[in-house]
Amino acid sequence: MEKKLRFAVLLSGSGVYDGAEIHESVLALLALNKLGIEAVCVAPNVTQYHTINHLTGEVMEEQRNVLVESARIARGLIQDTAHFDTNTVDALLMPGGFGVAKNFTHWAFEGAQTSILPEIKELIIAFHKAKKPIGAVCMAPTTIAKALEGIANIQLSVGNTIEKSPYDIKSISEGINETGNIAVMVGVEDISIDSTHKVVCSPCYMMEANISQIYQGIEKTIKQMLHFIS
């Protein structure tokens, strides 16, 4: 019997403004399941940068934990990245959301000059060294850029400057270039492919998009990752 593939899904909390983007996270889990891949959810056991009231957009006087919040999406089946063995899975998939730019790095506040959570950096480097595929959607490519800064020149994408976006794609792309990586422009349902480093990106909610378009981008990302494995 052929061995079932297993993909680590790295979550950064629960909620677009302070954690993992929930639509992207759930659609990633759905796409993996439909393609016959086992999802293994992981997250760091650290305090969130802050907690946002998603109804008003205001910062709340409340502290939450990234692992605990991510467990909401994973239905409790989640592992701490500090104790996670990358040898047990075949690839890494990263949904977006501001959690990657607030909890993994502080890119949301400091841009490309930000620091990165050491265990997240080590995790991404481990996948890269093992030549295992990495998929990063939405804002997650900025975390890849910081983790592999000075290690590799990878093609990454957070969208394009032609189509409508609620974010400053030009500035974020310039930040990716500052890390020594290469920002490329792609549409919301499309993917950027770095065959040399086995890294795939799709813009998802970095662009103005509906949930069906998000799914298309995520599914294409995973299928390309499968192509790297086969």
CSV table of C-alpha atoms in Angstrom, one decimal:
chain,number,residue,atom,x,y,z
A,1,MET,CA,0.0,0.0,0.0
A,2,GLU,CA,1.3,3.4,-0.9
A,3,LYS,CA,2.3,5.6,2.1
A,4,LYS,CA,-0.1,8.4,2.8
A,5,LEU,CA,1.5,11.8,2.5
A,6,ARG,CA,1.5,14.1,5.6
A,7,PHE,CA,1.8,17.9,5.4
A,8,ALA,CA,2.5,20.1,8.4
A,9,VAL,CA,0.0,23.1,8.6
A,10,LEU,CA,1.6,25.9,10.5
A,11,LEU,CA,-1.0,28.1,12.3
A,12,SER,CA,-0.4,31.5,14.0
A,13,GLY,CA,-3.5,31.8,16.1
A,14,SER,CA,-7.2,32.1,15.2
A,15,GLY,CA,-8.5,35.2,13.4
A,16,VAL,CA,-7.3,37.3,10.5
A,17,TYR,CA,-6.2,40.4,12.5
A,18,ASP,CA,-4.2,38.7,15.2
A,19,GLY,CA,-3.7,35.1,14.1
A,20,ALA,CA,-4.2,32.7,11.3
A,21,GLU,CA,-6.7,33.6,8.6
A,22,ILE,CA,-9.6,31.2,9.3
A,23,HIS,CA,-10.9,30.8,5.8
A,24,GLU,CA,-7.4,30.1,4.4
A,25,SER,CA,-6.7,27.7,7.2
A,26,VAL,CA,-9.9,25.7,6.9
A,27,LEU,CA,-9.7,25.7,3.1
A,28,ALA,CA,-6.1,24.4,3.3
A,29,LEU,CA,-7.3,21.6,5.5
A,30,LEU,CA,-10.2,20.9,3.1
A,31,ALA,CA,-7.9,20.9,0.0
A,32,LEU,CA,-5.4,18.5,1.7
A,33,ASN,CA,-8.2,16.1,2.7
A,34,LYS,CA,-9.7,16.1,-0.8
A,35,LEU,CA,-6.2,15.3,-2.2
A,36,GLY,CA,-5.7,12.4,0.2
A,37,ILE,CA,-3.1,14.2,2.3
A,38,GLU,CA,-3.0,14.0,6.1
A,39,ALA,CA,-2.8,17.4,7.7
A,40,VAL,CA,-0.7,17.7,10.9
A,41,CYS,CA,-1.4,21.1,12.5
A,42,VAL,CA,1.4,22.8,14.5
A,43,ALA,CA,1.8,26.2,16.2
A,44,PRO,CA,4.2,27.8,18.7
A,45,ASN,CA,3.4,27.9,22.4
A,46,VAL,CA,3.9,31.7,22.7
A,47,THR,CA,1.8,34.7,23.7
A,48,GLN,CA,0.1,36.6,20.8
A,49,TYR,CA,1.5,40.1,20.1
A,50,HIS,CA,-2.0,41.4,21.0
A,51,THR,CA,-5.7,40.5,20.7
A,52,ILE,CA,-8.0,42.2,18.3
A,53,ASN,CA,-11.7,42.6,18.6
A,54,HIS,CA,-12.7,41.4,15.1
A,55,LEU,CA,-16.0,43.2,15.3
A,56,THR,CA,-14.6,46.7,16.0
A,57,GLY,CA,-11.0,46.3,15.0
A,58,GLU,CA,-9.8,47.6,18.4
A,59,VAL,CA,-7.1,46.1,20.5
A,60,MET,CA,-8.4,44.3,23.6
A,61,GLU,CA,-6.9,44.3,27.0
A,62,GLU,CA,-6.5,40.5,26.9
A,63,GLN,CA,-3.6,38.1,26.4
A,64,ARG,CA,-4.0,34.9,24.3
A,65,ASN,CA,-1.8,32.1,23.4
A,66,VAL,CA,-1.0,31.2,19.8
A,67,LEU,CA,-1.0,27.4,20.4
A,68,VAL,CA,-4.3,27.5,22.3
A,69,GLU,CA,-6.0,29.8,19.8
A,70,SER,CA,-4.7,27.7,16.9
A,71,ALA,CA,-6.1,24.6,18.5
A,72,ARG,CA,-9.6,26.1,17.9
A,73,ILE,CA,-9.0,25.7,14.1
A,74,ALA,CA,-7.4,22.3,14.6
A,75,ARG,CA,-10.2,21.0,16.8
A,76,GLY,CA,-7.6,20.3,19.5
A,77,LEU,CA,-5.4,18.1,17.3
A,78,ILE,CA,-2.3,20.2,17.2
A,79,GLN,CA,1.4,20.0,18.1
A,80,ASP,CA,3.8,22.5,19.7
A,81,THR,CA,6.4,23.5,17.1
A,82,ALA,CA,9.1,23.4,19.8
A,83,HIS,CA,8.7,19.6,20.0
A,84,PHE,CA,7.8,18.9,16.4
A,85,ASP,CA,9.8,16.5,14.3
A,86,THR,CA,9.9,17.6,10.7
A,87,ASN,CA,11.0,14.1,9.7
A,88,THR,CA,7.5,12.9,10.3
A,89,VAL,CA,6.0,14.9,7.5
A,90,ASP,CA,6.6,15.5,3.8
A,91,ALA,CA,6.0,19.2,3.4
A,92,LEU,CA,5.1,22.5,5.1
A,93,LEU,CA,2.0,24.6,4.3
A,94,MET,CA,1.5,28.0,5.9
A,95,PRO,CA,-1.9,29.9,5.8
A,96,GLY,CA,-1.7,33.6,6.2
A,97,GLY,CA,-3.4,36.2,8.4
A,98,PHE,CA,-1.7,38.9,10.4
A,99,GLY,CA,-0.6,36.3,12.9
A,100,VAL,CA,2.4,35.5,10.7
A,101,ALA,CA,3.4,39.2,10.7
A,102,LYS,CA,2.7,39.8,14.4
A,103,ASN,CA,3.3,36.5,16.2
A,104,PHE,CA,6.0,34.8,14.0
A,105,THR,CA,7.6,38.1,13.0
A,106,HIS,CA,6.8,41.8,13.6
A,107,TRP,CA,6.7,42.5,9.9
A,108,ALA,CA,3.3,44.3,10.4
A,109,PHE,CA,5.1,46.9,12.5
A,110,GLU,CA,8.8,46.8,11.4
A,111,GLY,CA,8.8,45.6,7.8
A,112,ALA,CA,11.7,43.7,6.5
A,113,GLN,CA,13.9,44.8,9.5
A,114,THR,CA,11.9,42.7,11.8
A,115,SER,CA,13.1,39.8,14.0
A,116,ILE,CA,11.6,36.3,13.7
A,117,LEU,CA,10.6,33.8,16.4
A,118,PRO,CA,13.6,31.5,16.6
A,119,GLU,CA,11.6,28.2,16.6
A,120,ILE,CA,9.7,29.3,13.5
A,121,LYS,CA,13.0,30.2,11.8
A,122,GLU,CA,14.4,26.8,12.7
A,123,LEU,CA,11.3,25.0,11.5
A,124,ILE,CA,11.4,26.6,8.1
A,125,ILE,CA,15.1,26.1,7.7
A,126,ALA,CA,14.7,22.4,8.6
A,127,PHE,CA,12.2,22.0,5.8
A,128,HIS,CA,14.4,23.9,3.4
A,129,LYS,CA,17.5,21.9,4.2
A,130,ALA,CA,15.6,18.7,3.8
A,131,LYS,CA,14.5,19.9,0.4
A,132,LYS,CA,10.8,19.4,1.4
A,133,PRO,CA,8.2,21.6,-0.4
A,134,ILE,CA,7.0,24.7,1.4
A,135,GLY,CA,3.7,26.4,0.5
A,136,ALA,CA,3.0,29.9,1.8
A,137,VAL,CA,-0.1,31.9,1.1
A,138,CYS,CA,-1.3,35.4,1.8
A,139,MET,CA,1.2,37.2,4.1
A,140,ALA,CA,3.1,34.0,5.0
A,141,PRO,CA,5.8,34.5,2.3
A,142,THR,CA,7.2,37.3,4.4
A,143,THR,CA,7.9,34.8,7.2
A,144,ILE,CA,9.7,32.5,4.6
A,145,ALA,CA,11.7,35.6,3.5
A,146,LYS,CA,12.9,36.3,7.1
A,147,ALA,CA,13.6,32.7,8.0
A,148,LEU,CA,15.8,32.1,4.9
A,149,GLU,CA,17.3,35.6,4.8
A,150,GLY,CA,21.0,35.2,3.8
A,151,ILE,CA,20.5,31.5,3.1
A,152,ALA,CA,18.6,31.4,-0.2
A,153,ASN,CA,17.3,33.7,-2.9
A,154,ILE,CA,13.8,32.5,-3.2
A,155,GLN,CA,11.0,33.7,-5.5
A,156,LEU,CA,8.1,34.7,-3.3
A,157,SER,CA,4.8,36.4,-3.9
A,158,VAL,CA,2.1,38.3,-1.9
A,159,GLY,CA,0.1,39.3,-5.0
A,160,ASN,CA,0.5,42.0,-7.6
A,161,THR,CA,0.3,45.8,-8.0
A,162,ILE,CA,-2.1,45.8,-10.9
A,163,GLU,CA,-5.2,44.3,-9.4
A,164,LYS,CA,-7.1,45.7,-6.4
A,165,SER,CA,-5.7,45.0,-2.9
A,166,PRO,CA,-6.5,46.2,0.6
A,167,TYR,CA,-2.8,46.2,1.4
A,168,ASP,CA,0.4,47.9,0.1
A,169,ILE,CA,1.7,45.1,-2.1
A,170,LYS,CA,4.4,47.3,-3.5
A,171,SER,CA,5.9,48.0,-0.1
A,172,ILE,CA,5.7,44.4,1.1
A,173,SER,CA,7.2,43.2,-2.1
A,174,GLU,CA,10.1,45.7,-1.7
A,175,GLY,CA,10.6,44.3,1.8
A,176,ILE,CA,10.9,40.8,0.5
A,177,ASN,CA,13.5,42.0,-1.9
A,178,GLU,CA,15.4,43.7,1.0
A,179,THR,CA,15.8,40.2,2.6
A,180,GLY,CA,17.7,39.0,-0.4
A,181,ASN,CA,14.8,37.1,-1.8
A,182,ILE,CA,12.9,37.9,-5.0
A,183,ALA,CA,9.3,39.2,-5.0
A,184,VAL,CA,7.3,38.3,-8.1
A,185,MET,CA,3.8,39.4,-9.1
A,186,VAL,CA,0.9,36.9,-9.5
A,187,GLY,CA,-2.9,37.0,-9.6
A,188,VAL,CA,-5.2,35.9,-6.8
A,189,GLU,CA,-6.0,32.5,-8.2
A,190,ASP,CA,-2.4,31.9,-9.4
A,191,ILE,CA,0.8,30.7,-7.8
A,192,SER,CA,4.5,31.6,-7.9
A,193,ILE,CA,6.8,28.7,-8.2
A,194,ASP,CA,10.4,28.4,-7.2
A,195,SER,CA,11.4,25.0,-8.5
A,196,THR,CA,15.0,25.2,-7.2
A,197,HIS,CA,13.9,25.7,-3.6
A,198,LYS,CA,10.5,24.0,-3.9
A,199,VAL,CA,8.6,27.0,-2.6
A,200,VAL,CA,5.1,27.8,-3.8
A,201,CYS,CA,3.0,30.9,-3.0
A,202,SER,CA,-0.5,32.2,-3.6
A,203,PRO,CA,-1.8,35.7,-2.7
A,204,CYS,CA,-5.2,34.7,-1.3
A,205,TYR,CA,-6.7,37.5,0.8
A,206,MET,CA,-3.7,39.8,0.2
A,207,MET,CA,-5.8,40.7,-2.9
A,208,GLU,CA,-9.5,41.6,-3.1
A,209,ALA,CA,-11.0,38.1,-3.5
A,210,ASN,CA,-13.9,35.9,-2.7
A,211,ILE,CA,-13.7,32.6,-0.8
A,212,SER,CA,-13.9,30.5,-4.0
A,213,GLN,CA,-10.9,32.3,-5.5
A,214,ILE,CA,-9.0,31.7,-2.3
A,215,TYR,CA,-9.7,28.0,-2.5
A,216,GLN,CA,-8.5,27.9,-6.1
A,217,GLY,CA,-5.2,29.5,-5.1
A,218,ILE,CA,-4.7,27.1,-2.2
A,219,GLU,CA,-5.5,24.0,-4.2
A,220,LYS,CA,-3.1,25.0,-6.9
A,221,THR,CA,-0.4,25.6,-4.3
A,222,ILE,CA,-0.9,22.1,-2.8
A,223,LYS,CA,-1.0,20.4,-6.2
A,224,GLN,CA,2.3,22.1,-7.2
A,225,MET,CA,3.8,20.9,-3.9
A,226,LEU,CA,2.7,17.4,-4.7
A,227,HIS,CA,4.4,17.8,-8.1
A,228,PHE,CA,7.7,18.5,-6.2
A,229,ILE,CA,7.3,15.3,-4.2
A,230,SER,CA,6.4,13.0,-7.1
